[in-house]
PDB file of C-alpha atoms in Angstrom:
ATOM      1  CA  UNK A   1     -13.856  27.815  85.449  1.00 74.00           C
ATOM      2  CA  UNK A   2     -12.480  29.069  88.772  1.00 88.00           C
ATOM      3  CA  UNK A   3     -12.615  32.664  88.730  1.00 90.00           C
ATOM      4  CA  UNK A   4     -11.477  33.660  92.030  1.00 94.00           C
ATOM      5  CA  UNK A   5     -10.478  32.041  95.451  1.00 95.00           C
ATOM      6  CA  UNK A   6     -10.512  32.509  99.436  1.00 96.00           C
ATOM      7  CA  UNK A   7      -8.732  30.285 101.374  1.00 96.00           C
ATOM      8  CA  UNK A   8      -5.302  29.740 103.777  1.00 96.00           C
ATOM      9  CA  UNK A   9      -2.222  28.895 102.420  1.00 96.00           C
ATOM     10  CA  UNK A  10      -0.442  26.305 103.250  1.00 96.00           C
ATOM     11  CA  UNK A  11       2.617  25.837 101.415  1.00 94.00           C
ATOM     12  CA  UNK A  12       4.754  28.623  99.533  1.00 92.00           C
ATOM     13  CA  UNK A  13       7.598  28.212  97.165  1.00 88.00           C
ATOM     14  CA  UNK A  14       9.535  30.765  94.849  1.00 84.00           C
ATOM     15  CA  UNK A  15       6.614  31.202  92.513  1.00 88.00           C
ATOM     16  CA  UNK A  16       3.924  28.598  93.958  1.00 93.00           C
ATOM     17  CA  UNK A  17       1.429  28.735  96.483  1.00 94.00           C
ATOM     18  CA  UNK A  18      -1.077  25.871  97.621  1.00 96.00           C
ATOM     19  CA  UNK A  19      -4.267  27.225  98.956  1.00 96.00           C
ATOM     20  CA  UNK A  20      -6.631  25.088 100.923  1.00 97.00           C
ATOM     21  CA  UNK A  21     -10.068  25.769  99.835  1.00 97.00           C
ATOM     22  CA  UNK A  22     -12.527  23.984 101.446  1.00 95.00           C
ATOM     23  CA  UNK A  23     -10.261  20.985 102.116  1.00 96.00           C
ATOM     24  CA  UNK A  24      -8.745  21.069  98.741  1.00 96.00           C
ATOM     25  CA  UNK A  25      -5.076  22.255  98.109  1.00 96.00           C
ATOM     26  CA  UNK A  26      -4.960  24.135  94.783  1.00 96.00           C
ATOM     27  CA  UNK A  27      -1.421  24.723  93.523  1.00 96.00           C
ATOM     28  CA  UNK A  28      -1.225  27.987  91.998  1.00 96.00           C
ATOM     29  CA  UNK A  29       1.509  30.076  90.175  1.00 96.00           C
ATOM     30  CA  UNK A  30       1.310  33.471  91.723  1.00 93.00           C
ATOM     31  CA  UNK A  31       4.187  36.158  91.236  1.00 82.00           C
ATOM     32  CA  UNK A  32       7.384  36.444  93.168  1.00 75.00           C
ATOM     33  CA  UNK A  33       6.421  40.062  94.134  1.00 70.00           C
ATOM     34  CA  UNK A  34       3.136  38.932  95.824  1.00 73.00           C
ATOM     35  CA  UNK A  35       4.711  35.360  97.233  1.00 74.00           C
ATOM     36  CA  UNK A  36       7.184  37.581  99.123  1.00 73.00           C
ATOM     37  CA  UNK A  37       4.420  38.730 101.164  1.00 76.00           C
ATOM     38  CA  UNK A  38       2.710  36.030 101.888  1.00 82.00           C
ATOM     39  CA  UNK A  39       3.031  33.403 104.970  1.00 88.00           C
ATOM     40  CA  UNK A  40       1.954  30.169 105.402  1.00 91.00           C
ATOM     41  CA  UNK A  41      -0.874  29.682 107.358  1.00 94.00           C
ATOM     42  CA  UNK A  42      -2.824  33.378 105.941  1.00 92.00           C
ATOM     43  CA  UNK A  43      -5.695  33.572 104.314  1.00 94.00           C
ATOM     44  CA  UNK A  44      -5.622  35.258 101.026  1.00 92.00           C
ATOM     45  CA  UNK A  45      -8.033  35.999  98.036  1.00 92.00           C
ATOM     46  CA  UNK A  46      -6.465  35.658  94.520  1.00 93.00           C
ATOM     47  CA  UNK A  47      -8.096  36.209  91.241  1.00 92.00           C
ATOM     48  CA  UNK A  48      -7.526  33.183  89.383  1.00 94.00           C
ATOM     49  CA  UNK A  49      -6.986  32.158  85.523  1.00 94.00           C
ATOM     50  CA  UNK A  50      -7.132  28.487  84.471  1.00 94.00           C
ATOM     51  CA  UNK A  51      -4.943  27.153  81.443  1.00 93.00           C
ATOM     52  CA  UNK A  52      -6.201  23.935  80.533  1.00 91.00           C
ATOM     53  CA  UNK A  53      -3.722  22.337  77.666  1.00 90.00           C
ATOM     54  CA  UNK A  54      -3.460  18.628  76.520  1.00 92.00           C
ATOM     55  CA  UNK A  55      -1.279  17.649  78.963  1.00 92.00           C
ATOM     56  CA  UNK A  56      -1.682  19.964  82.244  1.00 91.00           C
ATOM     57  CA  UNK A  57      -3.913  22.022  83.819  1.00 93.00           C
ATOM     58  CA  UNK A  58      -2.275  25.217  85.633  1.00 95.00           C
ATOM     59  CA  UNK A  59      -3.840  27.958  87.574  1.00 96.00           C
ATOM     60  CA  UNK A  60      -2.217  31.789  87.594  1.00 96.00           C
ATOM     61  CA  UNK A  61      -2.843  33.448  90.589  1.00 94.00           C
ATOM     62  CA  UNK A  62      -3.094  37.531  90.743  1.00 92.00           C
ATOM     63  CA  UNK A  63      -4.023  39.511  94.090  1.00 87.00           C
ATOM     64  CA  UNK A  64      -5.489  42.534  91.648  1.00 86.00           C
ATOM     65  CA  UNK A  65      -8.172  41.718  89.304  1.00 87.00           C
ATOM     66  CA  UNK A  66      -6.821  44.049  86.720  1.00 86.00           C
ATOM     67  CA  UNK A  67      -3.878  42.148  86.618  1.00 89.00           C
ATOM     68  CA  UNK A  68      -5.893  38.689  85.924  1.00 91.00           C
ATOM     69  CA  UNK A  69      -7.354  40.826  83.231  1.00 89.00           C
ATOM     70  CA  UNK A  70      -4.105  41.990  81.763  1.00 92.00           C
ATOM     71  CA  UNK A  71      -2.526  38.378  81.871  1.00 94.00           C
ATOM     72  CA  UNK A  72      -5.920  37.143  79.493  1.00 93.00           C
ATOM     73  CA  UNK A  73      -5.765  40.135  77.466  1.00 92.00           C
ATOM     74  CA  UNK A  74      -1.898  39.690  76.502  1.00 95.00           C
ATOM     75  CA  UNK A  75      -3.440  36.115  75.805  1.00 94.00           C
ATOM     76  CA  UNK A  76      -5.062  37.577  73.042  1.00 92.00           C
ATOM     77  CA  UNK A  77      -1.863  38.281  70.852  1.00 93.00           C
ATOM     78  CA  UNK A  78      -0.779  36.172  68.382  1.00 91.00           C
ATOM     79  CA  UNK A  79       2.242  34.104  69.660  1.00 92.00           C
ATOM     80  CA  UNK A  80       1.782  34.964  73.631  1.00 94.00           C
ATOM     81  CA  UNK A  81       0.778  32.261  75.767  1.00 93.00           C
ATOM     82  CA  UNK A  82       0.562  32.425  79.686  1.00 95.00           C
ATOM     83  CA  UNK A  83       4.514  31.880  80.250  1.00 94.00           C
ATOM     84  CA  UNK A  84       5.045  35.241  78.445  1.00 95.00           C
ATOM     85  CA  UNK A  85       1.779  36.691  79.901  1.00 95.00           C
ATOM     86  CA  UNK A  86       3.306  35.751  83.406  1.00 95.00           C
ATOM     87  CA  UNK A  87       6.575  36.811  82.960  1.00 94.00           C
ATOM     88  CA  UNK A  88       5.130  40.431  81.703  1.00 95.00           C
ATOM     89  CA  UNK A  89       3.179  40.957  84.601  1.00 93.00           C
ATOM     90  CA  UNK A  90       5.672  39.455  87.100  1.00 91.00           C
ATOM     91  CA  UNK A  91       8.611  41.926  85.789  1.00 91.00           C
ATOM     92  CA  UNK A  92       6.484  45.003  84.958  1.00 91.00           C
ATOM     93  CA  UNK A  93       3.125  46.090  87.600  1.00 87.00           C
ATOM     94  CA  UNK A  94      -0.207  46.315  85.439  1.00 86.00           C
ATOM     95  CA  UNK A  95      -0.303  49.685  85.441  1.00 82.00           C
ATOM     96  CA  UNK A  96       3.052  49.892  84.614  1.00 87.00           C
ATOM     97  CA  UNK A  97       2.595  47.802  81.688  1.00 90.00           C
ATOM     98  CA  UNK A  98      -0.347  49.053  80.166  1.00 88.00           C
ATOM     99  CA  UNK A  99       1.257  52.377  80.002  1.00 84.00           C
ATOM    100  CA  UNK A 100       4.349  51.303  78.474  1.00 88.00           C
ATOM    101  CA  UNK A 101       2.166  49.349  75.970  1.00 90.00           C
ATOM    102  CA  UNK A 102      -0.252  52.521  75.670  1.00 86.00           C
ATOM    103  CA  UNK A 103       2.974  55.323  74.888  1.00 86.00           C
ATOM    104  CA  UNK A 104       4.716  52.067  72.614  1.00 88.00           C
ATOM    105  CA  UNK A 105       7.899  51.662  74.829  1.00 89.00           C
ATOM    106  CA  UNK A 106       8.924  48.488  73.023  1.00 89.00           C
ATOM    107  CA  UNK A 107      12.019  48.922  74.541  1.00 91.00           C
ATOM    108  CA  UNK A 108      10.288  48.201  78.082  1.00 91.00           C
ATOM    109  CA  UNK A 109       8.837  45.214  77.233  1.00 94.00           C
ATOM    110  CA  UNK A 110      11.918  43.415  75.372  1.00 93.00           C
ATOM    111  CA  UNK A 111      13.732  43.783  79.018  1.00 92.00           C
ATOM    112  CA  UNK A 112      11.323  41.247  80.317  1.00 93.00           C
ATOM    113  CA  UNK A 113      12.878  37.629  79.451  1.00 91.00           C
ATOM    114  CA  UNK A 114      10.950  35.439  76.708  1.00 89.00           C
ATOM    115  CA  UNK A 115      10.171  39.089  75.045  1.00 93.00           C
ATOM    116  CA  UNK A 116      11.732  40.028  72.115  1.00 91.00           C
ATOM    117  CA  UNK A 117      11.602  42.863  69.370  1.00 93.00           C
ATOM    118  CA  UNK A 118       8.856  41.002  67.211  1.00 94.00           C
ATOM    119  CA  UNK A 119       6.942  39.933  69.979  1.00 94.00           C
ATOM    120  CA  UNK A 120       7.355  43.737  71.329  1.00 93.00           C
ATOM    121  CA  UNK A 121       6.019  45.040  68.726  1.00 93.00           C
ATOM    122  CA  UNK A 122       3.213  43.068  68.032  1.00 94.00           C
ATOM    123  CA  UNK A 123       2.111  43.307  71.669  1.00 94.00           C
ATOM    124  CA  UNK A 124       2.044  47.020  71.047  1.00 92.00           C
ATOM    125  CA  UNK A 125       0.547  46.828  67.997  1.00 92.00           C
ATOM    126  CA  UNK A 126      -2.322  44.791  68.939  1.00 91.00           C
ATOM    127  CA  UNK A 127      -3.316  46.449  72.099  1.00 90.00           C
ATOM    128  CA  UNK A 128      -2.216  50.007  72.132  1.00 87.00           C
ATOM    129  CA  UNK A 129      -5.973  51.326  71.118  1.00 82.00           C
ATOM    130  CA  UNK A 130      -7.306  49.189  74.046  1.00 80.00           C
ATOM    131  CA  UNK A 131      -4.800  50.810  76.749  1.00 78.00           C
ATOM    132  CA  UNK A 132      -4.825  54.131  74.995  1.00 71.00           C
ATOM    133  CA  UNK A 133      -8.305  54.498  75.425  1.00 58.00           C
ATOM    134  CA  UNK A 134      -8.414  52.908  79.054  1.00 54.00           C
ATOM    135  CA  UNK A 135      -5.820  55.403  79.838  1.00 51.00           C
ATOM    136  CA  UNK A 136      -8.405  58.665  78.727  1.00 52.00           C
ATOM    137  CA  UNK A 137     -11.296  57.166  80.738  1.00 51.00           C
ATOM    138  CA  UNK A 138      -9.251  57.476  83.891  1.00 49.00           C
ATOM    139  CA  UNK A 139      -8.513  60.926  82.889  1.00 54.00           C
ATOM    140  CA  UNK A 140     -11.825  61.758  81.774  1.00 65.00           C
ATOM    141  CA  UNK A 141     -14.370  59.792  84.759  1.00 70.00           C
ATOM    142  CA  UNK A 142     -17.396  61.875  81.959  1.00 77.00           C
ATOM    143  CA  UNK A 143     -16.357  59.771  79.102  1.00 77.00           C
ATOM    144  CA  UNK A 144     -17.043  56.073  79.937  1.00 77.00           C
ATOM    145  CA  UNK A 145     -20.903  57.628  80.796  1.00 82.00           C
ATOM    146  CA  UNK A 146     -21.214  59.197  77.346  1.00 84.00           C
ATOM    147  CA  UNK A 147     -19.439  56.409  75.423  1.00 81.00           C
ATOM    148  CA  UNK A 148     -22.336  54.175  77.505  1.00 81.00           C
ATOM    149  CA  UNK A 149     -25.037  56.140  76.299  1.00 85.00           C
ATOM    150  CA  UNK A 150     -24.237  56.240  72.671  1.00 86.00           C
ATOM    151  CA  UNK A 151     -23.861  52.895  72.437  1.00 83.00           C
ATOM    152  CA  UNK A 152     -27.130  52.553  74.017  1.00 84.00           C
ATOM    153  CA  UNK A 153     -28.197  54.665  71.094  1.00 87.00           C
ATOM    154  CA  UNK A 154     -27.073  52.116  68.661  1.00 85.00           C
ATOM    155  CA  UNK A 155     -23.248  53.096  68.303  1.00 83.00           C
ATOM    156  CA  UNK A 156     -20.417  50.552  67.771  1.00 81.00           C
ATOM    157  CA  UNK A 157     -18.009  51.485  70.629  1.00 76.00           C
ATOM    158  CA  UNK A 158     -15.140  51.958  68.217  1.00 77.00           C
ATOM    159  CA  UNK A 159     -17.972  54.865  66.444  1.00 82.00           C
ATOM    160  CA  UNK A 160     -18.140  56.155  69.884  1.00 82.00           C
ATOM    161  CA  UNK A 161     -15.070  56.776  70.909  1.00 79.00           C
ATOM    162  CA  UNK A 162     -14.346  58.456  67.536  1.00 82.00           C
ATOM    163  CA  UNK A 163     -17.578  60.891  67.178  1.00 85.00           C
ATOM    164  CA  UNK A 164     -16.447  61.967  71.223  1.00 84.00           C
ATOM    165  CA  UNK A 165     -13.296  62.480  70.469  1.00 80.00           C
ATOM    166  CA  UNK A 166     -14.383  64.670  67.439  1.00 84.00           C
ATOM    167  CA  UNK A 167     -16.800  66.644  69.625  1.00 86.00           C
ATOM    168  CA  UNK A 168     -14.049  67.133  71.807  1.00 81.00           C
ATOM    169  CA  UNK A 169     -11.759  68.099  69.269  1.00 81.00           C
ATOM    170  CA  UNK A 170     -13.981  70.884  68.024  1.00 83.00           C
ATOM    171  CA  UNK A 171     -14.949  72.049  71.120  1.00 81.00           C
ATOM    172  CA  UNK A 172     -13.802  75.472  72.605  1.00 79.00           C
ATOM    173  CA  UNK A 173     -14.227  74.554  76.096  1.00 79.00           C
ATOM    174  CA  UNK A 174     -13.520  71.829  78.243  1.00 78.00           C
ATOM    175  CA  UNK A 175     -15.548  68.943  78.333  1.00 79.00           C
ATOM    176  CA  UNK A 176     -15.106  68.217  82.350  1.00 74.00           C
ATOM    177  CA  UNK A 177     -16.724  71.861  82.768  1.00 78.00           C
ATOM    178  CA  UNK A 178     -20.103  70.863  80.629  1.00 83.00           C
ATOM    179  CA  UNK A 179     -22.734  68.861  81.842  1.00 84.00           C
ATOM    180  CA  UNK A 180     -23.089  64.714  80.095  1.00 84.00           C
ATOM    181  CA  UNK A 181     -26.312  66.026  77.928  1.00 87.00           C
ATOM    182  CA  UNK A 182     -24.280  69.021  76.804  1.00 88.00           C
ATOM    183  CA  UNK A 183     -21.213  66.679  76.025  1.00 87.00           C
ATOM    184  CA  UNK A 184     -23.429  63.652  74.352  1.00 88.00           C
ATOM    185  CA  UNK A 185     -25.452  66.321  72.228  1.00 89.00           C
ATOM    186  CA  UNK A 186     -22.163  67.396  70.642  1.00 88.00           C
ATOM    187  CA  UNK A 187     -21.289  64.253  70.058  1.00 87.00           C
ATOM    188  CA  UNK A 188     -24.671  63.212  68.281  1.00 89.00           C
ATOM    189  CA  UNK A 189     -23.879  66.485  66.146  1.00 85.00           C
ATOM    190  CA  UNK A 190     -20.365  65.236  65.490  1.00 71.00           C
ATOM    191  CA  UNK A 191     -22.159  61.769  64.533  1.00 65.00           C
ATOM    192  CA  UNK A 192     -24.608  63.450  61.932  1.00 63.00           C
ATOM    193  CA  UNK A 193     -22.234  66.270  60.168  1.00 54.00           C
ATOM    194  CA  UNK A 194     -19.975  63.431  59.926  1.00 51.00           C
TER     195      UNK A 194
END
């Protein structure tokens, strides 16, 4: 599928762009915040996601990869397709939305047309561990290297993430002042007492 693209624009619209890529003009649905910026003629690199259905084949267009990412993700929950996916990530920034998703602000998502309480809620529901969790790596740069490591040592990610945050429950100091043996010992403790 076509992941990604580099080439000059040469036609814009409200929420369209056609990119000339090696002599072929892709039309692809990018968001009105990043089509403001853009001017015929430019190149540009756009992550790109492919929706192939029975009877058309359109390509989403994000300048971030994260927000490619986010678009399949929301994917993912029952009832979303890539018109709701789009319209999320055109009203709301990714990491606007993740947090809102991450703290449960239904109320932030039904603002965004096509959303409504149901499919609020279910959005939350279904990804809030995912953007919870993404939102403690940031946070905590040690514990994507530990989480690694135990899963290297046979852990399901999900039994990862819950024997650190255990370790770090229990723990009387903080884990950014101890070293990533210190931290992944305690954690293999956490694993065997458990």
């Amino acid at each position: 599928m076509i992941a990604m693209m580099r080439g000059t624009i040469i036609e814009i619209s409200l929420n369209r762009a056609i990119i000339d890529v090696g002599g072929i003009g892709y039309e692809v649905i990018v968001a009105p915040s990043s089509v403001s910026s853009l001017t015929s003629g430019s190149e540009i690199t756009l992550y790109t996601s492919a929706v192939i259905r029975e009877d058309s084949w359109t390509l989403y267009g994000f300048s971030e990869k994260n927000a490619k990412e986010l678009f399949v993700e929301l994917q993912s929950v029952s009832g979303v397709g890539p018109k709701v996916a789009y319209s999320l990530i055109s009203a709301i920034s990714p990491s606007e939305l993740m947090n809102a998703i991450a703290t449960g602000e239904n109320s932030r998502l039904e603002k965004v047309p096509g959303v409504g309480k149901k499919m609020a809620s279910r959005i939350i529901l279904e990804l809030k561990d995912r953007y919870q969790s993404s939102s403690r790596k940031t946070s905590e740069p040690w514990r994507a290297q530990v989480l690694e490591a135990l899963v290297s040592l046979g852990f399901q990610r999900k039994d990862g993430e819950a024997a650190i945050d255990r370790a770090q429950r229990d723990s009387k100091e903080s884990f950014a002042s101890l070293d990533l043996s210190e931290i992944l010992r305690r954690c293999l403790s956490q694993s065997k007492a458990k």
